[in-house]
Coordinates of C-alpha atoms in Angstrom, one line a residue:
M782 CA 0.0 0.0 0.0
L783 CA 1.4 3.4 -1.0
S784 CA 1.4 6.2 1.6
N785 CA -0.6 8.5 -0.8
E786 CA -3.3 5.8 -1.1
K787 CA -4.0 6.0 2.7
S788 CA -5.1 9.6 2.3
S789 CA -7.2 9.2 -0.8
D790 CA -11.0 9.0 -1.0
A791 CA -12.8 5.6 -1.3
L792 CA -13.1 3.9 -4.7
D793 CA -16.4 3.9 -6.5
L794 CA -17.7 0.5 -5.4
S795 CA -21.3 1.1 -6.5
H796 CA -21.3 -2.0 -8.7
H797 CA -21.6 -4.0 -5.5
L798 CA -25.0 -2.6 -4.8
S799 CA -27.9 -5.1 -5.0
K800 CA -30.9 -4.4 -7.3
V801 CA -32.9 -3.3 -4.2
G802 CA -30.0 -1.1 -3.0
K803 CA -29.8 0.6 -6.4
A804 CA -33.6 1.1 -6.6
R805 CA -34.1 3.0 -3.4
H806 CA -34.8 6.7 -3.6
T807 CA -35.0 9.4 -1.0
S808 CA -38.3 9.0 1.0
P809 CA -40.4 12.0 -0.4
L810 CA -41.2 13.4 3.0
K811 CA -37.9 12.6 4.6
G812 CA -36.2 14.5 1.8
L813 CA -37.7 17.7 3.0
Q814 CA -35.9 17.5 6.3
K815 CA -32.7 18.8 4.9
Y816 CA -34.3 22.3 5.1
M817 CA -35.3 22.0 8.7
G818 CA -32.1 23.5 10.1
K819 CA -32.4 26.7 8.0
P820 CA -32.6 29.8 10.3
G821 CA -36.0 31.5 10.3
L822 CA -37.7 28.7 8.3
I823 CA -41.5 28.4 8.9
S824 CA -42.2 24.7 8.2
L825 CA -45.7 23.7 7.3
A826 CA -44.8 20.7 5.3
G827 CA -44.5 17.8 7.7
G828 CA -46.9 16.3 10.2
L829 CA -44.7 17.0 13.2
P830 CA -46.4 16.8 16.6
N831 CA -46.1 20.0 18.6
A832 CA -43.3 19.6 21.2
A833 CA -45.4 21.5 23.7
Y834 CA -47.6 18.4 23.9
F835 CA -44.8 16.0 24.6
P836 CA -45.6 14.8 28.2
F837 CA -42.0 15.0 29.2
S838 CA -40.6 18.2 30.7
S839 CA -37.2 16.7 31.0
V840 CA -35.4 13.4 31.3
S841 CA -32.6 12.8 33.7
G842 CA -30.5 9.9 35.0
E843 CA -27.7 8.6 37.2
I844 CA -24.8 7.0 35.4
L845 CA -21.9 5.2 36.9
A846 CA -18.6 7.1 37.2
P847 CA -16.3 5.9 34.4
D848 CA -13.7 4.6 37.0
S849 CA -16.3 2.5 38.8
F850 CA -14.3 -0.7 38.1
P851 CA -10.5 -1.2 38.7
L852 CA -7.9 -1.3 36.0
K853 CA -5.8 -4.0 37.7
T854 CA -6.0 -6.7 40.3
D855 CA -3.6 -8.0 42.9
S856 CA -1.7 -11.0 41.5
E857 CA -2.0 -12.7 44.8
E858 CA -5.7 -12.6 44.9
S859 CA -7.5 -15.9 44.2
S860 CA -9.6 -16.0 41.0
L861 CA -12.7 -15.9 43.2
S862 CA -12.0 -13.2 45.7
W863 CA -12.4 -10.2 43.3
F864 CA -15.6 -11.8 42.1
W865 CA -17.1 -12.1 45.5
R866 CA -16.4 -8.4 46.2
L867 CA -18.1 -7.5 42.9
F868 CA -21.3 -9.3 43.8
S869 CA -21.4 -8.4 47.5
R870 CA -20.6 -4.7 47.3
S871 CA -21.8 -2.8 50.3
D872 CA -20.5 0.5 49.2
K873 CA -22.9 2.8 47.3
E874 CA -22.1 3.1 43.6
R875 CA -20.5 6.4 42.7
T876 CA -22.6 8.1 40.1
L877 CA -22.9 11.2 38.0
T878 CA -26.2 12.9 37.0
F879 CA -27.5 14.5 33.8
T880 CA -30.7 16.3 32.8
V881 CA -31.9 17.1 29.4
G882 CA -34.7 19.7 29.2
K883 CA -37.5 20.1 26.6
Y884 CA -35.8 23.2 25.1
S885 CA -32.1 23.8 24.7
K886 CA -30.5 26.8 26.3
R887 CA -27.7 26.9 23.7
P888 CA -27.7 26.0 20.0
G889 CA -26.6 22.4 19.5
D890 CA -27.3 21.2 23.0
L891 CA -29.4 18.1 23.5
D892 CA -33.1 18.8 24.0
L893 CA -36.4 16.9 24.0
E894 CA -38.0 19.2 21.4
N895 CA -35.7 17.8 18.7
G896 CA -34.6 14.5 20.3
L897 CA -38.1 13.1 20.6
Q898 CA -39.3 14.5 17.3
Y899 CA -39.3 12.7 14.0
G900 CA -35.7 12.9 12.9
L901 CA -33.3 12.0 10.2
A902 CA -32.1 8.4 9.8
T903 CA -28.6 9.8 10.4
G904 CA -29.4 10.3 14.1
Q905 CA -28.9 13.2 16.5
P906 CA -26.0 15.5 15.6
K907 CA -24.4 15.5 19.1
L908 CA -24.3 11.7 19.2
N909 CA -22.8 11.7 15.7
E910 CA -20.0 14.0 16.8
V911 CA -19.0 11.8 19.6
I912 CA -19.1 8.6 17.5
R913 CA -17.0 10.2 14.7
E914 CA -14.4 11.4 17.2
F915 CA -14.2 7.9 18.7
V916 CA -13.9 6.1 15.3
G917 CA -11.2 8.5 14.2
K918 CA -9.1 8.0 17.3
V919 CA -9.7 4.3 17.9
F920 CA -10.3 2.6 14.5
Q921 CA -8.3 5.1 12.3
P922 CA -9.8 4.4 8.8
A923 CA -7.1 4.5 6.1
Y924 CA -9.0 6.6 3.6
K925 CA -10.2 10.2 3.8
N926 CA -13.9 10.4 3.2
W927 CA -15.2 7.7 5.6
T928 CA -18.4 8.4 7.4
T929 CA -20.6 7.0 10.1
L930 CA -24.3 6.3 10.3
V931 CA -26.3 5.3 13.4
H932 CA -28.4 2.1 13.4
T933 CA -30.6 0.1 15.8
G934 CA -28.1 -2.6 16.8
N935 CA -25.9 -4.9 14.7
T936 CA -28.6 -7.4 14.0
D937 CA -30.7 -4.7 12.2
A938 CA -27.5 -3.3 10.7
W939 CA -26.6 -6.6 9.1
F940 CA -30.2 -7.0 7.9
K941 CA -30.0 -3.6 6.1
T942 CA -26.6 -4.5 4.7
V943 CA -27.9 -7.7 3.2
Q944 CA -30.6 -5.9 1.4
T945 CA -28.2 -3.2 0.2
I946 CA -25.4 -5.3 -1.3
L947 CA -26.7 -8.9 -1.9
N948 CA -29.0 -10.3 -4.5
P949 CA -31.0 -13.5 -4.2
G950 CA -29.0 -16.5 -5.4
E951 CA -25.6 -14.9 -4.6
G952 CA -23.0 -16.5 -2.3
L953 CA -21.8 -15.0 1.0
I954 CA -18.3 -15.8 2.2
V955 CA -18.3 -16.9 5.9
S956 CA -16.2 -18.8 8.3
E957 CA -17.0 -22.5 8.6
W958 CA -18.3 -21.8 12.1
T959 CA -20.3 -18.6 12.2
Y960 CA -23.0 -16.6 13.9
P961 CA -26.4 -18.4 13.1
S962 CA -28.6 -15.3 13.5
A963 CA -26.6 -13.6 10.7
M964 CA -27.2 -16.6 8.5
A965 CA -30.9 -16.5 9.5
S966 CA -31.2 -12.9 8.4
A967 CA -29.7 -13.7 4.9
Q968 CA -31.4 -17.0 4.3
P969 CA -34.9 -15.6 3.4
F970 CA -33.3 -13.5 0.7
G971 CA -31.9 -16.6 -1.0
I972 CA -28.3 -15.9 0.0
I973 CA -26.1 -19.0 0.1
P974 CA -23.3 -19.3 2.7
V975 CA -19.9 -20.2 1.3
P976 CA -17.9 -21.7 4.2
V977 CA -14.2 -21.0 4.4
G978 CA -11.8 -23.0 6.6
M979 CA -10.5 -21.7 9.9
D980 CA -7.5 -21.9 12.2
S981 CA -6.5 -20.4 15.5
E982 CA -7.0 -16.8 14.3
G983 CA -10.4 -17.4 12.6
M984 CA -10.8 -17.4 8.9
S985 CA -7.8 -18.8 7.1
S986 CA -6.4 -16.6 4.3
I987 CA -5.0 -19.8 2.6
S988 CA -8.5 -21.4 2.6
L989 CA -10.0 -18.1 1.4
R990 CA -7.6 -17.8 -1.6
Q991 CA -8.1 -21.4 -2.5
T992 CA -11.9 -21.0 -2.4
L993 CA -11.8 -18.0 -4.7
A994 CA -9.1 -19.1 -7.0
E995 CA -10.7 -22.5 -7.7
W996 CA -14.3 -21.1 -8.0
D997 CA -16.2 -22.9 -10.8
E998 CA -19.3 -20.9 -11.5
S999 CA -21.0 -23.7 -13.5
A1000 CA -20.3 -26.3 -10.8
R1001 CA -21.3 -24.0 -8.0
G1002 CA -24.4 -22.7 -9.7
M1003 CA -23.7 -19.1 -8.8
P1004 CA -21.1 -16.4 -9.6
R1005 CA -18.0 -16.0 -7.3
P1006 CA -19.1 -14.3 -4.1
H1007 CA -18.4 -10.5 -3.8
V1008 CA -19.3 -10.1 -0.1
M1009 CA -17.7 -11.5 3.1
Y1010 CA -19.3 -11.6 6.6
T1011 CA -16.8 -11.9 9.4
V1012 CA -16.7 -11.6 13.2
P1013 CA -12.9 -11.2 13.6
V1014 CA -12.7 -10.5 17.4
G1015 CA -14.4 -12.9 19.8
Q1016 CA -15.3 -14.9 16.7
N1017 CA -18.7 -16.3 17.4
P1018 CA -18.7 -19.2 18.4
T1019 CA -15.0 -20.0 18.7
G1020 CA -13.8 -16.9 20.6
T1021 CA -10.7 -16.4 18.4
T1022 CA -9.0 -13.1 17.8
M1023 CA -7.7 -12.2 14.3
G1024 CA -4.4 -10.2 14.3
I1025 CA -3.4 -7.5 11.9
Q1026 CA -1.2 -9.7 9.7
R1027 CA -4.0 -12.1 9.0
K1028 CA -6.4 -9.2 8.4
K1029 CA -3.9 -7.7 5.9
E1030 CA -3.6 -11.1 4.1
I1031 CA -7.4 -11.3 3.9
Y1032 CA -7.9 -7.7 2.9
D1033 CA -5.3 -8.0 0.1
I1034 CA -7.2 -11.0 -1.2
C1035 CA -10.5 -9.1 -1.1
V1036 CA -8.8 -6.3 -3.1
E1037 CA -7.6 -8.8 -5.6
Y1038 CA -11.0 -10.4 -6.0
D1039 CA -13.1 -7.3 -5.5
I1040 CA -14.9 -8.4 -2.3
I1041 CA -16.7 -6.2 0.2
I1042 CA -15.9 -7.0 3.9
V1043 CA -18.7 -6.7 6.4
E1044 CA -16.9 -6.5 9.8
D1045 CA -19.4 -7.3 12.6
D1046 CA -17.4 -6.5 15.7
P1047 CA -19.5 -6.4 18.9
Y1048 CA -16.8 -7.9 21.1
Y1049 CA -14.0 -5.6 20.0
F1050 CA -13.3 -4.2 23.5
L1051 CA -13.6 -7.6 25.1
Q1052 CA -10.1 -8.7 23.9
Q1053 CA -8.9 -10.6 26.9
G1054 CA -5.6 -12.0 25.6
K1055 CA -4.1 -15.4 26.3
Y1056 CA -5.5 -17.5 29.2
V1057 CA -2.8 -18.1 31.9
P1058 CA -3.4 -20.8 34.5
K1059 CA -4.1 -19.6 38.0
S1060 CA -0.7 -20.5 39.4
D1061 CA 1.2 -18.5 36.7
R1062 CA -0.8 -15.3 36.7
V1063 CA 0.7 -11.9 37.4
A1064 CA -0.9 -8.5 37.9
E1065 CA -1.4 -6.5 34.7
P1066 CA -0.1 -2.9 34.6
D1067 CA -2.4 0.0 33.8
T1068 CA -1.8 1.6 30.4
D1069 CA -2.6 5.0 28.9
D1070 CA -5.3 5.2 26.2
E1071 CA -2.8 5.1 23.2
V1072 CA -1.1 2.1 24.6
F1073 CA -4.4 0.4 25.2
I1074 CA -5.6 1.0 21.7
A1075 CA -2.3 -0.2 20.3
S1076 CA -2.6 -3.4 22.3
L1077 CA -5.9 -4.3 20.6
A1078 CA -6.1 -6.2 17.3
P1079 CA -6.9 -3.4 14.8
S1080 CA -10.1 -3.1 12.8
Y1081 CA -10.1 -3.9 9.1
L1082 CA -10.8 -0.1 8.8
K1083 CA -7.1 0.6 9.6
L1084 CA -6.1 -1.4 6.5
D1085 CA -9.0 -0.2 4.3
Y1086 CA -7.6 2.3 1.8
Q1087 CA -10.3 1.6 -0.8
G1088 CA -13.5 1.9 1.3
R1089 CA -14.5 -1.7 0.9
V1090 CA -15.2 -2.4 4.6
I1091 CA -18.6 -1.9 6.1
R1092 CA -18.0 -2.0 9.9
L1093 CA -20.9 -2.7 12.3
D1094 CA -20.4 -1.4 15.9
T1095 CA -22.8 -1.5 18.8
F1096 CA -23.3 -0.2 22.3
S1097 CA -24.9 -3.5 23.3
K1098 CA -21.7 -5.0 24.9
T1099 CA -20.2 -1.7 26.2
V1100 CA -23.3 0.1 27.5
C1101 CA -26.4 -2.1 27.4
P1102 CA -28.1 -4.3 24.8
G1103 CA -31.5 -2.8 25.5
S1104 CA -30.3 0.5 24.0
R1105 CA -30.6 -1.0 20.5
L1106 CA -28.1 1.5 19.3
G1107 CA -24.9 1.3 17.2
W1108 CA -23.3 2.6 14.0
F1109 CA -22.0 1.8 10.6
T1110 CA -18.5 3.1 9.5
C1111 CA -18.2 2.9 5.8
N1112 CA -17.7 4.9 2.6
P1113 CA -20.2 7.6 1.8
M1114 CA -21.8 5.7 -1.1
F1115 CA -22.7 2.7 1.1
A1116 CA -23.8 5.1 4.0
E1117 CA -26.2 7.0 1.7
R1118 CA -27.8 3.7 0.4
L1119 CA -28.1 2.4 4.0
E1120 CA -29.7 5.7 5.0
R1121 CA -32.3 5.3 2.3
T1122 CA -33.0 1.8 3.6
A1123 CA -33.5 3.2 7.2
E1124 CA -35.8 6.0 6.0
T1125 CA -38.5 3.6 5.2
S1126 CA -38.0 1.0 7.9
S1127 CA -36.5 1.7 11.3
Q1128 CA -36.0 5.4 10.6
A1129 CA -33.7 6.8 13.4
P1130 CA -33.0 4.8 16.6
S1131 CA -35.2 5.7 19.5
G1132 CA -34.9 9.3 20.6
F1133 CA -34.8 8.4 24.2
T1134 CA -31.9 5.9 23.6
Q1135 CA -30.0 8.5 21.6
I1136 CA -30.5 11.1 24.4
Y1137 CA -29.4 8.8 27.2
V1138 CA -26.4 7.3 25.4
A1139 CA -25.3 10.7 24.1
S1140 CA -25.7 12.2 27.6
L1141 CA -23.6 9.4 29.0
L1142 CA -20.8 9.9 26.5
L1143 CA -20.8 13.7 26.8
K1144 CA -20.7 13.4 30.6
W1145 CA -17.8 10.9 30.5
H1146 CA -16.0 12.5 27.6
Y1147 CA -13.7 10.5 25.4
E1148 CA -11.2 9.9 28.2
G1149 CA -13.9 8.6 30.5
Y1150 CA -15.3 6.2 28.0
M1151 CA -11.8 4.8 27.3
R1152 CA -11.4 4.4 31.0
W1153 CA -14.7 2.5 31.2
L1154 CA -13.7 0.3 28.2
K1155 CA -10.3 -0.6 29.7
A1156 CA -12.0 -1.7 33.0
L1157 CA -14.7 -3.6 31.1
R1158 CA -12.1 -5.6 29.2
L1159 CA -10.5 -6.6 32.6
Q1160 CA -13.9 -7.6 34.1
Y1161 CA -14.6 -10.0 31.3
K1162 CA -11.1 -11.3 31.3
Q1163 CA -11.5 -12.2 35.0
R1164 CA -14.8 -13.9 34.2
R1165 CA -13.2 -15.9 31.5
D1166 CA -10.3 -16.9 33.8
Y1167 CA -12.5 -17.9 36.6
F1168 CA -14.7 -20.0 34.4
L1169 CA -11.8 -21.9 32.9
D1170 CA -10.3 -22.3 36.4
C1171 CA -13.6 -24.1 37.3
F1172 CA -12.9 -26.6 34.5
A1173 CA -9.3 -27.0 35.7
D1174 CA -10.7 -27.8 39.2
E1175 CA -13.2 -30.3 37.9
F1176 CA -11.4 -32.0 35.0
H1177 CA -7.9 -33.1 34.3
L1178 CA -6.6 -30.7 31.6
K1179 CA -3.7 -31.4 29.3
A1180 CA -2.4 -28.7 26.9
T1181 CA -0.9 -29.5 23.5
L1182 CA -0.3 -27.5 20.3
S1183 CA -2.9 -28.2 17.7
T1184 CA -1.8 -28.7 14.1
E1185 CA -5.1 -29.2 12.3
G1186 CA -8.6 -28.0 11.7
Y1187 CA -10.1 -24.8 13.0
T1188 CA -7.8 -24.9 16.1
A1189 CA -4.5 -25.2 14.1
G1190 CA -1.8 -23.2 15.7
A1191 CA -3.5 -22.8 19.1
H1192 CA -2.8 -24.4 22.5
I1193 CA -5.7 -26.7 23.0
Y1194 CA -6.7 -28.2 26.3
H1195 CA -7.9 -31.8 26.3
A1196 CA -10.2 -32.6 29.3
S1197 CA -10.7 -36.0 30.9
L1198 CA -12.5 -37.0 34.1
K1199 CA -10.8 -37.0 37.4
P1200 CA -11.1 -40.4 39.2
K1201 CA -13.6 -40.5 42.0
R1202 CA -11.1 -42.4 44.2
S1203 CA -8.2 -40.4 45.5
F1204 CA -4.8 -42.0 46.2
V1205 CA -5.6 -45.1 44.2
L1206 CA -3.6 -46.1 41.1
L1207 CA -5.6 -46.4 37.9
S1208 CA -6.5 -50.0 37.0
E1209 CA -7.3 -51.1 33.5
K1210 CA -11.0 -50.6 34.3
D1211 CA -10.2 -47.0 35.2
A1212 CA -8.3 -46.3 32.0
A1213 CA -11.3 -44.5 30.6
Y1214 CA -10.5 -41.6 32.9
S1215 CA -7.4 -40.8 30.9
K1216 CA -9.3 -40.4 27.6
P1217 CA -10.2 -36.9 26.7
L1218 CA -14.0 -36.4 26.5
F1219 CA -13.8 -32.9 25.2
S1220 CA -11.3 -30.2 24.3
F1221 CA -11.2 -26.4 24.0
V1222 CA -9.0 -23.5 23.0
P1223 CA -9.3 -20.8 25.7
P1224 CA -11.1 -17.9 24.1
S1225 CA -9.0 -14.8 23.6
S1226 CA -12.0 -12.4 23.2
G1227 CA -15.7 -12.3 23.6
M1228 CA -18.1 -14.1 25.9
F1229 CA -18.0 -17.7 25.0
L1230 CA -16.2 -21.0 25.5
W1231 CA -16.4 -23.4 22.5
L1232 CA -16.2 -27.1 23.5
E1233 CA -15.4 -29.8 21.1
L1234 CA -16.9 -33.2 22.3
H1235 CA -15.0 -36.5 21.9
L1236 CA -17.7 -39.1 22.3
D1237 CA -16.2 -41.9 20.3
D1238 CA -16.2 -44.3 23.2
H1239 CA -19.9 -43.9 23.9
P1240 CA -21.6 -47.3 23.6
S1241 CA -24.0 -45.9 21.0
F1242 CA -21.5 -43.9 18.9
S1243 CA -21.3 -46.2 16.0
S1244 CA -25.1 -46.5 15.7
L1245 CA -26.2 -42.9 16.5
G1246 CA -23.3 -40.8 15.3
Y1247 CA -22.0 -37.6 16.9
K1248 CA -24.9 -35.3 15.9
A1249 CA -27.5 -37.4 17.7
L1250 CA -25.2 -37.9 20.7
E1251 CA -24.5 -34.1 20.9
M1252 CA -28.2 -33.5 21.2
K1253 CA -28.8 -36.4 23.6
L1254 CA -26.0 -35.1 25.9
W1255 CA -27.3 -31.5 25.6
T1256 CA -30.8 -32.6 26.6
E1257 CA -29.5 -34.4 29.7
I1258 CA -27.5 -31.4 30.7
A1259 CA -30.5 -29.1 30.2
D1260 CA -32.7 -31.6 32.2
A1261 CA -30.1 -31.3 35.0
G1262 CA -30.6 -27.5 35.1
V1263 CA -27.8 -26.1 32.9
L1264 CA -28.4 -24.7 29.5
F1265 CA -25.6 -24.7 26.8
A1266 CA -26.0 -23.7 23.1
P1267 CA -25.8 -26.8 20.8
G1268 CA -22.9 -26.6 18.4
A1269 CA -24.6 -27.7 15.3
M1270 CA -26.5 -24.4 14.9
F1271 CA -23.2 -22.6 14.4
F1272 CA -22.1 -24.5 11.4
A1273 CA -22.3 -22.4 8.3
T1274 CA -24.3 -25.0 6.4
P1275 CA -26.8 -27.5 7.9
V1276 CA -25.2 -30.4 9.8
E1277 CA -26.6 -33.7 8.4
D1278 CA -26.3 -37.1 10.0
D1279 CA -23.4 -38.0 7.7
T1280 CA -21.6 -34.7 8.1
P1281 CA -18.0 -35.5 9.3
G1282 CA -16.7 -33.9 12.5
Y1283 CA -17.4 -33.7 16.2
G1284 CA -20.2 -32.4 18.5
H1285 CA -19.8 -29.0 20.1
F1286 CA -21.3 -26.7 22.8
R1287 CA -21.0 -23.0 23.0
I1288 CA -21.0 -21.9 26.7
S1289 CA -21.3 -18.3 27.9
F1290 CA -19.4 -16.9 30.9
S1291 CA -20.7 -13.3 30.6
N1292 CA -23.7 -13.2 32.9
S1293 CA -23.5 -15.8 35.7
T1294 CA -22.5 -15.5 39.4
P1295 CA -19.4 -17.4 40.6
E1296 CA -21.6 -20.0 42.3
E1297 CA -23.6 -20.5 39.1
M1298 CA -20.4 -21.0 37.1
K1299 CA -19.0 -23.5 39.5
T1300 CA -22.3 -25.4 39.8
A1301 CA -22.7 -25.5 36.0
V1302 CA -19.2 -27.0 35.5
S1303 CA -19.8 -29.5 38.3
T1304 CA -23.2 -30.5 36.9
F1305 CA -21.7 -30.9 33.4
S1306 CA -19.0 -33.2 34.9
T1307 CA -21.6 -35.4 36.7
V1308 CA -23.9 -35.6 33.6
L1309 CA -20.9 -36.4 31.3
R1310 CA -19.7 -39.1 33.6
N1311 CA -23.1 -40.8 33.7
F1312 CA -23.6 -40.3 30.0
M1313 CA -20.3 -42.0 29.1
K1314 CA -21.1 -44.7 31.7
I1315 CA -17.8 -44.2 33.4

């Protein structure tokens, strides 16, 4: 990439628009709103309710101080002690307050008169200012005329993106294991998933190039795909994190084959790093904002000098999912088409949501939000560590370096049952205890642990197969009071009875108490022991 390319505008990529995306026009009434900010304008054109009749004089709230959670822990603490303090806090939360009135005192301030009125699909100006500053400092897009556009959460954002750049019957490049809700959004439009092999960093650039280079349109029954969907950080379901070198390899391939990258990145700030066993942990030092940003795997935006990345961000994991608020970062052509889509569907996100989130970010300022994000990352890292510690307490774990499949290049933990009898040598009858019943690669980002089941020694394996055994085991675990997500739903294409592979479970560590985590792992151990008849 030449240095002057980094400061150029995006390429014209309008040939990637779908027929629907090209056909959209400005909503007739919404098109009038561009005049609304004109000083002295008397507007009699739109059916805008009179703000005097809004039954809200003001809205206010208490928000946590941005330094409410620590940035480091004592290396001598047990993995549980910090957690107990978190869930048994006796001290009152430190809070800040804000109030937004019906009418603004200064031009440009947040107010209910405008915030709760019909508005542009682009969202409230104050919120857009904050988002744009954040994207520029954190994600650092590599071309000049990038822009942002608010949306109502990444699920809706992906739905709008599908309509805008994909036609029925076209293929969509995805990882072999991928987020099922994204596939469910695309499926009714006749979009066909094209799975690409994975390794320890997520999608494999080698497998991607092979898929594209060997594409046979007549054999496949469709043209070579021109859109990729990816969750590169906290890959859902495997929890992998894609580094900058792999992203550069994939980006260069996408430039070569003219592919649009849709970067769905809800877990970006939950990059927890490598799992370190409890006995080897040391305290992490605090870092300034620039060092923190540099420590994160960069977004594809930082490599994107052509404007071919449509990035989806959300406040769901960093503020709260009920806000239903996020934003696109993309080139102006895609943003304009996505705006047309929003005008006649969701319009703008909820005015209340925009006011509350904008007030939070304005109160905290950029520095406060970064402080919050650094602490949030540590909170989820500690959750991840404690959950894996529970597995280490309950099972015998042996780490090896994986050389094949979607775990290739990662340190993988093989888990076997611990004997019930202590201080007794294993007999031939007890040899089953030494056989791994499942394995996992510790997640480096996100909220999930991805287990691969090894049920080959189950008495019914040869007659039932792994798919039926996965669901049978899943049912027994659920009946025992613990709910996992069955792995088959995360495969990019439907898993049939004769599909080769292993069973899997996706298990969340994001929203349970320490007792619940420990109980869940213990219950899993008991059910698995009985299931395997050991």
